[in-house]
Coordinates of C-alpha atoms and ligand atoms in Angstrom, one line a residue:
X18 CA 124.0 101.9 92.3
X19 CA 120.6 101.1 93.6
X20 CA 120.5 98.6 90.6
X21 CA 123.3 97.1 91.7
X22 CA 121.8 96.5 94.9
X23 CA 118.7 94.9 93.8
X24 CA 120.8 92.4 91.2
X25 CA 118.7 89.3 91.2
X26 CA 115.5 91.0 92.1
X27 CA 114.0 90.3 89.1
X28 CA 114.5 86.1 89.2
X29 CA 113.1 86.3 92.9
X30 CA 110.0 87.9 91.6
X31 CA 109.7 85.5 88.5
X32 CA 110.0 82.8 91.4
X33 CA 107.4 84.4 94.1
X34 CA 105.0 85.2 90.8
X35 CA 105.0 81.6 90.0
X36 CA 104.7 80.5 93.4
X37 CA 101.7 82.6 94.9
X38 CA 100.0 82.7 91.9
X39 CA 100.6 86.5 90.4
X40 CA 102.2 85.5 86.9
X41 CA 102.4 82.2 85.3
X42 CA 104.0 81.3 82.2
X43 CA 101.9 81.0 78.7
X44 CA 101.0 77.9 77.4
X45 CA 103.1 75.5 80.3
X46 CA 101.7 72.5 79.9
X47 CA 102.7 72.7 76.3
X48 CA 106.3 73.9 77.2
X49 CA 105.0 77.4 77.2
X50 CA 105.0 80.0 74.5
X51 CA 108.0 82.3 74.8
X52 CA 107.5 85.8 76.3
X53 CA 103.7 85.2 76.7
X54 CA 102.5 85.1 80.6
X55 CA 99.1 84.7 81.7
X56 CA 98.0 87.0 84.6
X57 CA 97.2 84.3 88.2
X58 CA 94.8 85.1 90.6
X59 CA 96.7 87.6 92.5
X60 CA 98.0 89.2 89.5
X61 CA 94.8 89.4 88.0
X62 CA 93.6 91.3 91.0
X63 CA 96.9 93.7 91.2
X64 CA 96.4 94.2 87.5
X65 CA 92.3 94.8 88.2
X66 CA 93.7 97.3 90.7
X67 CA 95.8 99.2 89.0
X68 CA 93.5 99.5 85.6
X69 CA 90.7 100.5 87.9
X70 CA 92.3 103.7 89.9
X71 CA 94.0 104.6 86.4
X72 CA 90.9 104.6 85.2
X73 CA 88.8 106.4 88.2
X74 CA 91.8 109.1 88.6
X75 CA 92.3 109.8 84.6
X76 CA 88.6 109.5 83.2
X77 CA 85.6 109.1 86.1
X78 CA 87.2 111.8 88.2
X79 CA 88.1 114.4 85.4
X80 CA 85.7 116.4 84.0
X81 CA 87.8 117.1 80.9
X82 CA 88.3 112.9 79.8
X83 CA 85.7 110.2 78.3
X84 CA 86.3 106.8 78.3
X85 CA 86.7 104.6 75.2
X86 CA 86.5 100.9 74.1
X87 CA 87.5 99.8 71.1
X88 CA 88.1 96.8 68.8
X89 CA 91.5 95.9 68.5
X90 CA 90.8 95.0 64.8
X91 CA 90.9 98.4 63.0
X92 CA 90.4 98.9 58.9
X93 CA 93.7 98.1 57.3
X94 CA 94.0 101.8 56.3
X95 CA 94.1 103.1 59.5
X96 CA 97.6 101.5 59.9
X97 CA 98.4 103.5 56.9
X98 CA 97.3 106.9 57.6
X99 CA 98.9 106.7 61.0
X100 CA 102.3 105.7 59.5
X101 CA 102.4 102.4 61.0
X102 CA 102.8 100.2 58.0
X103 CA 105.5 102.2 56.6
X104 CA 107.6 103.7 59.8
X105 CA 106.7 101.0 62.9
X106 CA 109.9 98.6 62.1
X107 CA 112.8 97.8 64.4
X108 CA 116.4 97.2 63.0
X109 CA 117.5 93.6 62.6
X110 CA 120.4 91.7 62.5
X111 CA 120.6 87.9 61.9
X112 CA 123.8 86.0 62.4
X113 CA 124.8 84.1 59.2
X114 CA 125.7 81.1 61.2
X115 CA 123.6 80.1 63.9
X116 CA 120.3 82.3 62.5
X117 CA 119.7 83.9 65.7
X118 CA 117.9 87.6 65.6
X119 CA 118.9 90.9 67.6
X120 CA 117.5 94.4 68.0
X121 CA 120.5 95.9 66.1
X122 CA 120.2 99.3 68.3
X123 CA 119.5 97.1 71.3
X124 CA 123.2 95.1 70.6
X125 CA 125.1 98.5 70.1
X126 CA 123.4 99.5 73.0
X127 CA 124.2 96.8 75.3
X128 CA 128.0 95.7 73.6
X129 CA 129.1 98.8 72.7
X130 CA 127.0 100.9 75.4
X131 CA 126.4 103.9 72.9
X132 CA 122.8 105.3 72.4
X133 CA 121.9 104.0 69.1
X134 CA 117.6 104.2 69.7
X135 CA 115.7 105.6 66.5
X136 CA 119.3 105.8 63.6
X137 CA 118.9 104.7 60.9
X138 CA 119.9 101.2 59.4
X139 CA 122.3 102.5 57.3
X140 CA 123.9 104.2 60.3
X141 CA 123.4 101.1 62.5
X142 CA 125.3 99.0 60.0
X143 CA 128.3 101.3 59.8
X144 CA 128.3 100.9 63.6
X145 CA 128.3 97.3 63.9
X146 CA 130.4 96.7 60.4
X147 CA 133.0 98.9 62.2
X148 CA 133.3 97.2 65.6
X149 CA 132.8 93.5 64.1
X150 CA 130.8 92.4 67.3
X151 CA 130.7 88.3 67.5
X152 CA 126.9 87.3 67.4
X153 CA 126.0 87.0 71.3
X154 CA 124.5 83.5 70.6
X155 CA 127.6 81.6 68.9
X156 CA 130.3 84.0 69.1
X157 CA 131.2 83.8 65.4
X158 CA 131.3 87.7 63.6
X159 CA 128.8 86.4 60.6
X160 CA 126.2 89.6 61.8
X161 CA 124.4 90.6 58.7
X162 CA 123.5 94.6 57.9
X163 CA 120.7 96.0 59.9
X164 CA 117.3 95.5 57.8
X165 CA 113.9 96.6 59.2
X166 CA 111.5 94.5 60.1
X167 CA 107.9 95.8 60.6
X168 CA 106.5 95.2 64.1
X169 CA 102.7 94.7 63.7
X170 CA 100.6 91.4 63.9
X171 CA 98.6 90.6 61.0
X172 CA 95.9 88.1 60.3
X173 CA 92.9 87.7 57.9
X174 CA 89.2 87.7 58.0
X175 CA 87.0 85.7 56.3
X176 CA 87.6 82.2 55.6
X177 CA 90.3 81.5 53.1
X178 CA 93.4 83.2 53.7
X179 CA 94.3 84.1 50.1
X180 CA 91.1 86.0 49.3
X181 CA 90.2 87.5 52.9
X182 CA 91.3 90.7 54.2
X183 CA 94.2 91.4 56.0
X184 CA 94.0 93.0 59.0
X185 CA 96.4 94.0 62.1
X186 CA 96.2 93.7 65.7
X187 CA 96.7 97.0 66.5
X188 CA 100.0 98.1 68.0
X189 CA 98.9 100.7 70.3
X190 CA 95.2 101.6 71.4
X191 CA 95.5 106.0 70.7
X192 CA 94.7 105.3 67.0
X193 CA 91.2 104.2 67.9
X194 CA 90.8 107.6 69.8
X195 CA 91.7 109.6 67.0
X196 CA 89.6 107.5 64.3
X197 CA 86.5 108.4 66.7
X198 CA 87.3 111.6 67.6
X199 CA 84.7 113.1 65.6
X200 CA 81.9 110.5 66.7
X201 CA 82.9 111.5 70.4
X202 CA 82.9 115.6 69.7
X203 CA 79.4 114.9 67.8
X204 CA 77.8 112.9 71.2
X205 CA 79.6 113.9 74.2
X206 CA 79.2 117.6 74.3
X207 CA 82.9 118.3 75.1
X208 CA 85.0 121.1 74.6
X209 CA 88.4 121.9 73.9
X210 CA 90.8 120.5 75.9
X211 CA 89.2 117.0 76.0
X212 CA 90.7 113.9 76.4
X213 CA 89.7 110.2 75.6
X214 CA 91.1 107.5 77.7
X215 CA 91.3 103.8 77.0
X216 CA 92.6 100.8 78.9
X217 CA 93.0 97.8 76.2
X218 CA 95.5 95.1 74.8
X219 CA 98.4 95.7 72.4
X220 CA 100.2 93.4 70.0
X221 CA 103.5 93.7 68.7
X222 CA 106.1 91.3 66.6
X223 CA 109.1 92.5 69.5
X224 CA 112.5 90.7 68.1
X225 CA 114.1 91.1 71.4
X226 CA 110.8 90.5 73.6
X227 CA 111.9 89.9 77.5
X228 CA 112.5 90.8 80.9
X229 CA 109.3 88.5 82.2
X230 CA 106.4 91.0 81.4
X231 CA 108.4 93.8 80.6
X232 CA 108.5 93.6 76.7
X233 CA 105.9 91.2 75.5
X234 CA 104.2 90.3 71.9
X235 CA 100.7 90.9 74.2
X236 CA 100.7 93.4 76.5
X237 CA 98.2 96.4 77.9
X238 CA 98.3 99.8 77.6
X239 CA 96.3 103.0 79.5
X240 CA 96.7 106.0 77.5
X241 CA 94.7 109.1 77.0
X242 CA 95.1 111.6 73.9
X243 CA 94.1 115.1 74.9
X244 CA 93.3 117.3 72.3
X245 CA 93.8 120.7 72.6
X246 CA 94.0 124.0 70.6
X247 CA 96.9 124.0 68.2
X248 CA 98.8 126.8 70.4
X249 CA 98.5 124.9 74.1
X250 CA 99.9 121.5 73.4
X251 CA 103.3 123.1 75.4
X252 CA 101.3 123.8 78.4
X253 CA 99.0 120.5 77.8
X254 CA 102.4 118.6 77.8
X255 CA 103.5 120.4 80.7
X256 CA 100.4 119.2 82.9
X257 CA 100.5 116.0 81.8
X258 CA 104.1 115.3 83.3
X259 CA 103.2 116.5 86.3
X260 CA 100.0 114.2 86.8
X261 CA 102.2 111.4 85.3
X262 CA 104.4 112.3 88.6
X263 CA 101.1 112.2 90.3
X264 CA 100.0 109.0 89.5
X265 CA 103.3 107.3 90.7
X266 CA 102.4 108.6 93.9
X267 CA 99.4 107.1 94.5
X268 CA 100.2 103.9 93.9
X269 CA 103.3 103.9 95.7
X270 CA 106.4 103.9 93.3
X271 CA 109.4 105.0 95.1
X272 CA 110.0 108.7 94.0
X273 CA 114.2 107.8 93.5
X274 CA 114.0 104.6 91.0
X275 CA 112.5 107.2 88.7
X276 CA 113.8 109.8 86.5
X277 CA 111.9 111.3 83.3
X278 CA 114.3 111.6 80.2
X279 CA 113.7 114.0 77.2
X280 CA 113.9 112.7 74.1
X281 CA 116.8 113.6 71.3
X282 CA 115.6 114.3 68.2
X283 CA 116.3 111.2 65.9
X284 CA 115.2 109.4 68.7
X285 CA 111.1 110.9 68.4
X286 CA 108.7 108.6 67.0
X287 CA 107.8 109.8 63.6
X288 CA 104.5 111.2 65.2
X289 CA 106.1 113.2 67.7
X290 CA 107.5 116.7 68.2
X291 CA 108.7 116.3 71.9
X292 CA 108.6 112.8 73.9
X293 CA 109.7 112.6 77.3
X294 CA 110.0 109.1 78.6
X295 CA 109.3 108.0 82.5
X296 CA 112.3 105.5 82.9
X297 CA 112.3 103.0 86.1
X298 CA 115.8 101.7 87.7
X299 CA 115.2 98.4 87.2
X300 CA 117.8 95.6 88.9
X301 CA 120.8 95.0 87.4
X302 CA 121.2 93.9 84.3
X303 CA 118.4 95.7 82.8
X304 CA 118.6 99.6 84.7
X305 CA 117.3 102.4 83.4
X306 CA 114.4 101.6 81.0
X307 CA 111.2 103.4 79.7
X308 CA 108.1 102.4 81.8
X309 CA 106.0 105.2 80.5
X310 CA 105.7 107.7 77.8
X311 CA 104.4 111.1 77.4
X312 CA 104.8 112.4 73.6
X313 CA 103.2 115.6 71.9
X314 CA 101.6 114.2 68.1
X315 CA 100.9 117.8 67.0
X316 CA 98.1 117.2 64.5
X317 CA 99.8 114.5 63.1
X318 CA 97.5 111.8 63.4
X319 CA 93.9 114.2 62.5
X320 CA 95.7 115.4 60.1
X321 CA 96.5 111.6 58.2
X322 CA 93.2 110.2 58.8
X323 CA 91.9 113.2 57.6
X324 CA 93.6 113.1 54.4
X325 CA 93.2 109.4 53.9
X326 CA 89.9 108.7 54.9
X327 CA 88.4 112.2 53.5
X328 CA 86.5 113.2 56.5
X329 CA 86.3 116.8 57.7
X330 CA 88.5 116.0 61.2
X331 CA 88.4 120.0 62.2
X332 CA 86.9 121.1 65.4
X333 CA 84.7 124.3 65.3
X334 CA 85.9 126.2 68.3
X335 CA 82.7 128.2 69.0
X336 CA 84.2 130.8 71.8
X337 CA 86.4 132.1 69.0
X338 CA 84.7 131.2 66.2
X339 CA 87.0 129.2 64.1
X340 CA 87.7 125.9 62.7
X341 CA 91.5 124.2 63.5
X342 CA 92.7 120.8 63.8
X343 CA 93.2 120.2 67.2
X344 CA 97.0 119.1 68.6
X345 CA 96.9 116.0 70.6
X346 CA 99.1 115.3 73.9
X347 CA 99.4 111.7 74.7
X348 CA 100.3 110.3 77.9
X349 CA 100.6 106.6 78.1
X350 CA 100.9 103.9 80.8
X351 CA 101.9 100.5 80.1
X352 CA 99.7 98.2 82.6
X353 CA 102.3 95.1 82.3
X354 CA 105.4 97.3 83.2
X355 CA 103.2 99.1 86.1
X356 CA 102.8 95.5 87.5
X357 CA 106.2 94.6 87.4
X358 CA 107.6 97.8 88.8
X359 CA 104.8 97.5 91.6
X360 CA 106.4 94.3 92.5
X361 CA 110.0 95.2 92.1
X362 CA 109.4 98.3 94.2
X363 CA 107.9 96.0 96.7
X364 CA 109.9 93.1 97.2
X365 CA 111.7 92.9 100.2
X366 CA 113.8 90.5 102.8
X367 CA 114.1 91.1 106.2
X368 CA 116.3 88.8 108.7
X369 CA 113.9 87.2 111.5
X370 CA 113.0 84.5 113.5
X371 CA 110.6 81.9 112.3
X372 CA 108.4 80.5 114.2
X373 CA 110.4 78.4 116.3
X374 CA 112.8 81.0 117.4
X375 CA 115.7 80.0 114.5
X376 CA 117.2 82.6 112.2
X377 CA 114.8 83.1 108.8
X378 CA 114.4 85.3 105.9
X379 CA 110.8 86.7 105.6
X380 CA 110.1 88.3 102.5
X381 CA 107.6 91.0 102.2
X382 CA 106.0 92.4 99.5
X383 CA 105.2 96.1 100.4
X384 CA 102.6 97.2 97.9
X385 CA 100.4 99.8 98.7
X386 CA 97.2 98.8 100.5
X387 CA 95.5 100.3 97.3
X388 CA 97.1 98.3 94.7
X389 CA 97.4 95.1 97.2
X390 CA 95.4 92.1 95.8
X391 CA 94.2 91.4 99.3
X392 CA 93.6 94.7 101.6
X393 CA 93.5 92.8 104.8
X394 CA 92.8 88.5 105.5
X395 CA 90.6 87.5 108.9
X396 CA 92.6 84.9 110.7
X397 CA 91.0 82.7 113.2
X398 CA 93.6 81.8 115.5
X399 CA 92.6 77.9 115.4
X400 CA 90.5 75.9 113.3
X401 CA 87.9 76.0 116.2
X402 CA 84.1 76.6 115.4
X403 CA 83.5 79.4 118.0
X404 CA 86.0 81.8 116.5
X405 CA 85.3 80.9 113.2
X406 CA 81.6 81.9 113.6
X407 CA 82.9 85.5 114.7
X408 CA 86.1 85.6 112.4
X409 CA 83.3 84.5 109.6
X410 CA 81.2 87.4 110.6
X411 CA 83.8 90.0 110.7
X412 CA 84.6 88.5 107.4
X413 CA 81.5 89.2 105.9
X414 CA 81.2 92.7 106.7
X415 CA 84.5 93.5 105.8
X416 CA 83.8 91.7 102.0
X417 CA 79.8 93.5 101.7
X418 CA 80.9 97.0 103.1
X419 CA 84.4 97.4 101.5
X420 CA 83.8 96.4 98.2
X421 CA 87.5 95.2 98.1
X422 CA 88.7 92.0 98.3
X423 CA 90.0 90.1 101.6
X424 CA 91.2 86.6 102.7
X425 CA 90.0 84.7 104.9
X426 CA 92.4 81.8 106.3
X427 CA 92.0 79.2 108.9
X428 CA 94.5 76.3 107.9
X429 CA 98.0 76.0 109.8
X430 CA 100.1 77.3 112.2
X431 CA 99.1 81.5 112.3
X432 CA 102.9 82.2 112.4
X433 CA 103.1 80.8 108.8
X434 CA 99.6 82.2 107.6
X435 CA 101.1 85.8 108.4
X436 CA 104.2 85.0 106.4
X437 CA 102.0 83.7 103.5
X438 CA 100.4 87.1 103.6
X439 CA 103.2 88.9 104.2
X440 CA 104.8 87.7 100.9
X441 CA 101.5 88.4 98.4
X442 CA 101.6 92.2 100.1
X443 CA 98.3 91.9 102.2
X444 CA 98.8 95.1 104.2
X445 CA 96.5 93.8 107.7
X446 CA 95.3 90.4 109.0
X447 CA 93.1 90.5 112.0
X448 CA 93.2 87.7 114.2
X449 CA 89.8 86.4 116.1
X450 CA 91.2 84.3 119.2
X451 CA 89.4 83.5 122.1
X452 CA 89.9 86.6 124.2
X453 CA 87.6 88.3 121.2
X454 CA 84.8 85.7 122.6
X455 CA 85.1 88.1 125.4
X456 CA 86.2 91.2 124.3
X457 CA 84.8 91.3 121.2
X458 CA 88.1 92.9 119.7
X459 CA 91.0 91.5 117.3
X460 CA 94.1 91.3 117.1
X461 CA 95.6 93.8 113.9
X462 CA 98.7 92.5 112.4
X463 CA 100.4 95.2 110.2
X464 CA 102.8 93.5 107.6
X465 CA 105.4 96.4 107.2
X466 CA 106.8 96.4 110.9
X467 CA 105.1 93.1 112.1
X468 CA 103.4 95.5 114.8
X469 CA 100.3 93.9 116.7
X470 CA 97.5 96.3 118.6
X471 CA 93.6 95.1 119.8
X472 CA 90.5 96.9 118.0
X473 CA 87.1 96.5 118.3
X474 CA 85.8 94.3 116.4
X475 CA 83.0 97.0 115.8
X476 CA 85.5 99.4 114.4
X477 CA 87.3 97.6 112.0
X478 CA 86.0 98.4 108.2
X479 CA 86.1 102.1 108.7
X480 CA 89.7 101.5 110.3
X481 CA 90.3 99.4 107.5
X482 CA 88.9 101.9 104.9
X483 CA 90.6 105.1 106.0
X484 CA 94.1 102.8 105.5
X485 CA 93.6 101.2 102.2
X486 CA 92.3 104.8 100.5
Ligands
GAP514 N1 100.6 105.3 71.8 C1 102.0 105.5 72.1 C2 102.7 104.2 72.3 O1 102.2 103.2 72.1 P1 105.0 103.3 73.3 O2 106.1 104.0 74.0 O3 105.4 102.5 72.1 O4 103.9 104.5 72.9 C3 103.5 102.9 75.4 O5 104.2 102.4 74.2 C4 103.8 102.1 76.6 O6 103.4 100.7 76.4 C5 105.2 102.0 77.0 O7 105.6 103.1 77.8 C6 105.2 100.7 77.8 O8 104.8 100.9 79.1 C7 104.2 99.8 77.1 N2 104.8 98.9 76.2 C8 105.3 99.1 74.9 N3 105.7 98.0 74.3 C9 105.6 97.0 75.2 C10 105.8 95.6 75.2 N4 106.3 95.0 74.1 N5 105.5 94.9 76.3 C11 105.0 95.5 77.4 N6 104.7 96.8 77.5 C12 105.0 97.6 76.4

């Protein structure tokens, strides 16, 4: 229903992204690179945001997390041990005629609306052979068997390409954190349950990438693994959803476009013993799809890069003196899809009056003041030197003491300069006019009701830091 609602959403934010300057597309000038997008400057700040307080809430502030940052180019045979090589494919179909390429679970999916996520490609085939779907492209039923098609990036170093190594862009970041588990155990001085965290890129070869930055070949990802004794990854797993639940709190992700879904079994990753998945209601025609993840890996992954590598992975658990290899619980955040949400969630169109008094649309994006690229813009009310030596000032306090970023704008009629903010989500502008010659007060705008009070000039940062958080 609420997708329904919000049909078209998603074009209007490909439009305002363009537009203000959150997300571009890749390569342009060129006649772009499909599904790459290159981050704007306001995007690059929403995104700075959002990395930032994932990373001060999941590692700075918790005593039990360490932060990581490593290469994406990992030795070949880490792709091995962790299964990757052999078990990260998606099904494919081609169509016979016009050579076009589907997700094959992703066409049951959407023609035939039956779950059809992690079967098999025998069982795919039967599916499609049986209902003879026409190819979505040219309409003519030439659709091969499903075949699978592996999803990592690879590339070579050294050289010349024939006798170099081949390497992959790794497809997820957690395999770095089990790889140097051991070096972290040996110089951190942590304990069971520990977690590592890491914020880094991602690459994979998607077949059906789309939805603007939802599924892309490039993308980020925030994930911890937390590794715990072999009998608590339940109760691991456990508080983990609920600081998942958490985190969409604080920055501002409406509680109802959200549901968490349990994984069936042919449906876990081959890693995984229980995956839960943190779906978002996107607008129609996308609607309910995974924005994060949170899976248990068992020992899985110690255990294969144990036995590949021939390191001793175990942890010596001194309290009760034994040795075990630890179970890992992994939650993990996609940054792209936390952006996209953000502005989803936020986007908004309220029936007005311009500025003349006629009938206008003013859209609003209502992002929380502590994922808001700007957290507040000073507004002189003319281009006039006096108040643009105070509006200047308070503009220079607010940028040393807040250690956030604000606008400062002088150029056009203010009516327009507040809709300008209003539609790139800056929460407050504060308008220096002539009365704050005198009274040394502005005027505070606040872009969800369009409300307008005076403060004192002397008061604004700490009013403008117990606000943005
Ligand atoms: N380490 C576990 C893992 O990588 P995943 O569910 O495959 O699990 C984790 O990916 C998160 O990364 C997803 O929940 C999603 O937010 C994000 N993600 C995955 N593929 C993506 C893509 N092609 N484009 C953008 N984000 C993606």
């Amino acid at each position: 229903m609420i997708a329904k609602q919000r049909a078209g959403t998603m074009d209007k934010i490909v439009a305002l992204s363009k537009r203000r300057g959150f997300v571009y597309p890749g390569s342009e000038i060129y006649g772009g690179l499909a599904n790459t997008w290159d981050y704007g400057p306001l995007g690059a700040e929403l995104k700075r945001n959002v990395k930032n307080l994932w990373w001060r809430t999941f590692v700075q502030k918790r005593r039990d997390v360490v932060g990581l940052d490593a290469s994406i180019l990992m030795h070949p045979r880490v792709w091995e041990a962790s299964g990757h090589v052999v078990n990260f494919n998606d099904p494919l179909v081609d169509c016979r005629t016009c050579k076009s390429r589907f997700r094959a679970d992703h066409l049951i999916e959407e023609r035939l609306h039956r779950q059809a996520e992690g079967a098999s490609p025998d069982e795919l085939s039967a599916i499609l052979r049986e209902a003879n779907l026409p190819c979505p492209n040219c309409g003519n039923r030439t659709l091969t068997d499903a075949r699978q098609f592996n999803m990592m990036f690879a590339t070579t170093i050294g050289p010349i390409s024939e006798t170099g190594t081949r390497v992959y862009l790794r497809p997820e970041t957690a395999q770095a954190m089990f790889v140097q588990y051991k070096n972290v155990v040996a110089t951190s001085r942590v304990k069971l349950p520990f977690g590592i965290g890491q914020i880094g890129k991602a690459f994979r070869n998607e077949i059906t990438p789309g939805n603007f930055i939802f599924r892309q070949l490039e993308f980020e990802q925030m994930e911890i693994e937390y590794f715990v004794k072999p009998e608590d990854g339940a109760t691991a797993f456990d508080d983990w959803l609920s600081a998942m639940r958490g985190w969409l709190r604080l920055i501002g992700v409406r509680e109802d476009h959200i549901r968490v879904r349990e994984h069936a079994g042919e449906e876990l990753s081959h890693y995984s013993s229980r995956t839960v998945d943190f779906e978002y209601e996107f607008p129609e025609p996308m609607g309910w799809k995974e924005l994060y993840g949170l899976a248990n890996r068992t020992d899985f992954d110690l255990r294969q890069h144990q036995e590949v590598s021939g390191e001793d992975l175990t942890y010596f658990d001194q309290a009760e003196n034994r040795r075990y290899l630890p179970h890992v619980v992994e939650p993990t955040f996609g940054v792209d899809r936390t952006c996209l949400v953000l502005l989803l969630d936020a986007y908004d169109e309220e029936e007005t009056l311009d500025v003349n008094g006629k009938p206008d649309t003013r859209v609003v994006l209502r992002l929380h003041p502590r994922v808001a690229p700007y957290k507040a813009a000073v507004l002189p009310l003319m281009k006039k030197p006096e108040l643009a030596e105070t509006a200047r000032r308070l503009f220079s306090r607010l940028d040393e003491e807040l250690g956030a970023l604000v606008d400062y704008d002088e150029t056009g009629n203010i009516g327009k300069r507040y809709r300008r903010q209003d539609e790139i989500g800056t929460p407050f502008c504060f308008t220096v006019d002539f009365d704050s010659l005198q009274d040394h007060a502005v005027t505070v705008r606040d872009r969800d009701d369009m409300s307008q009070q005076r403060l004192a000039l002397a008061d604004v940062p700490d009013w403008l830091r117990e606000r943005i958080g």
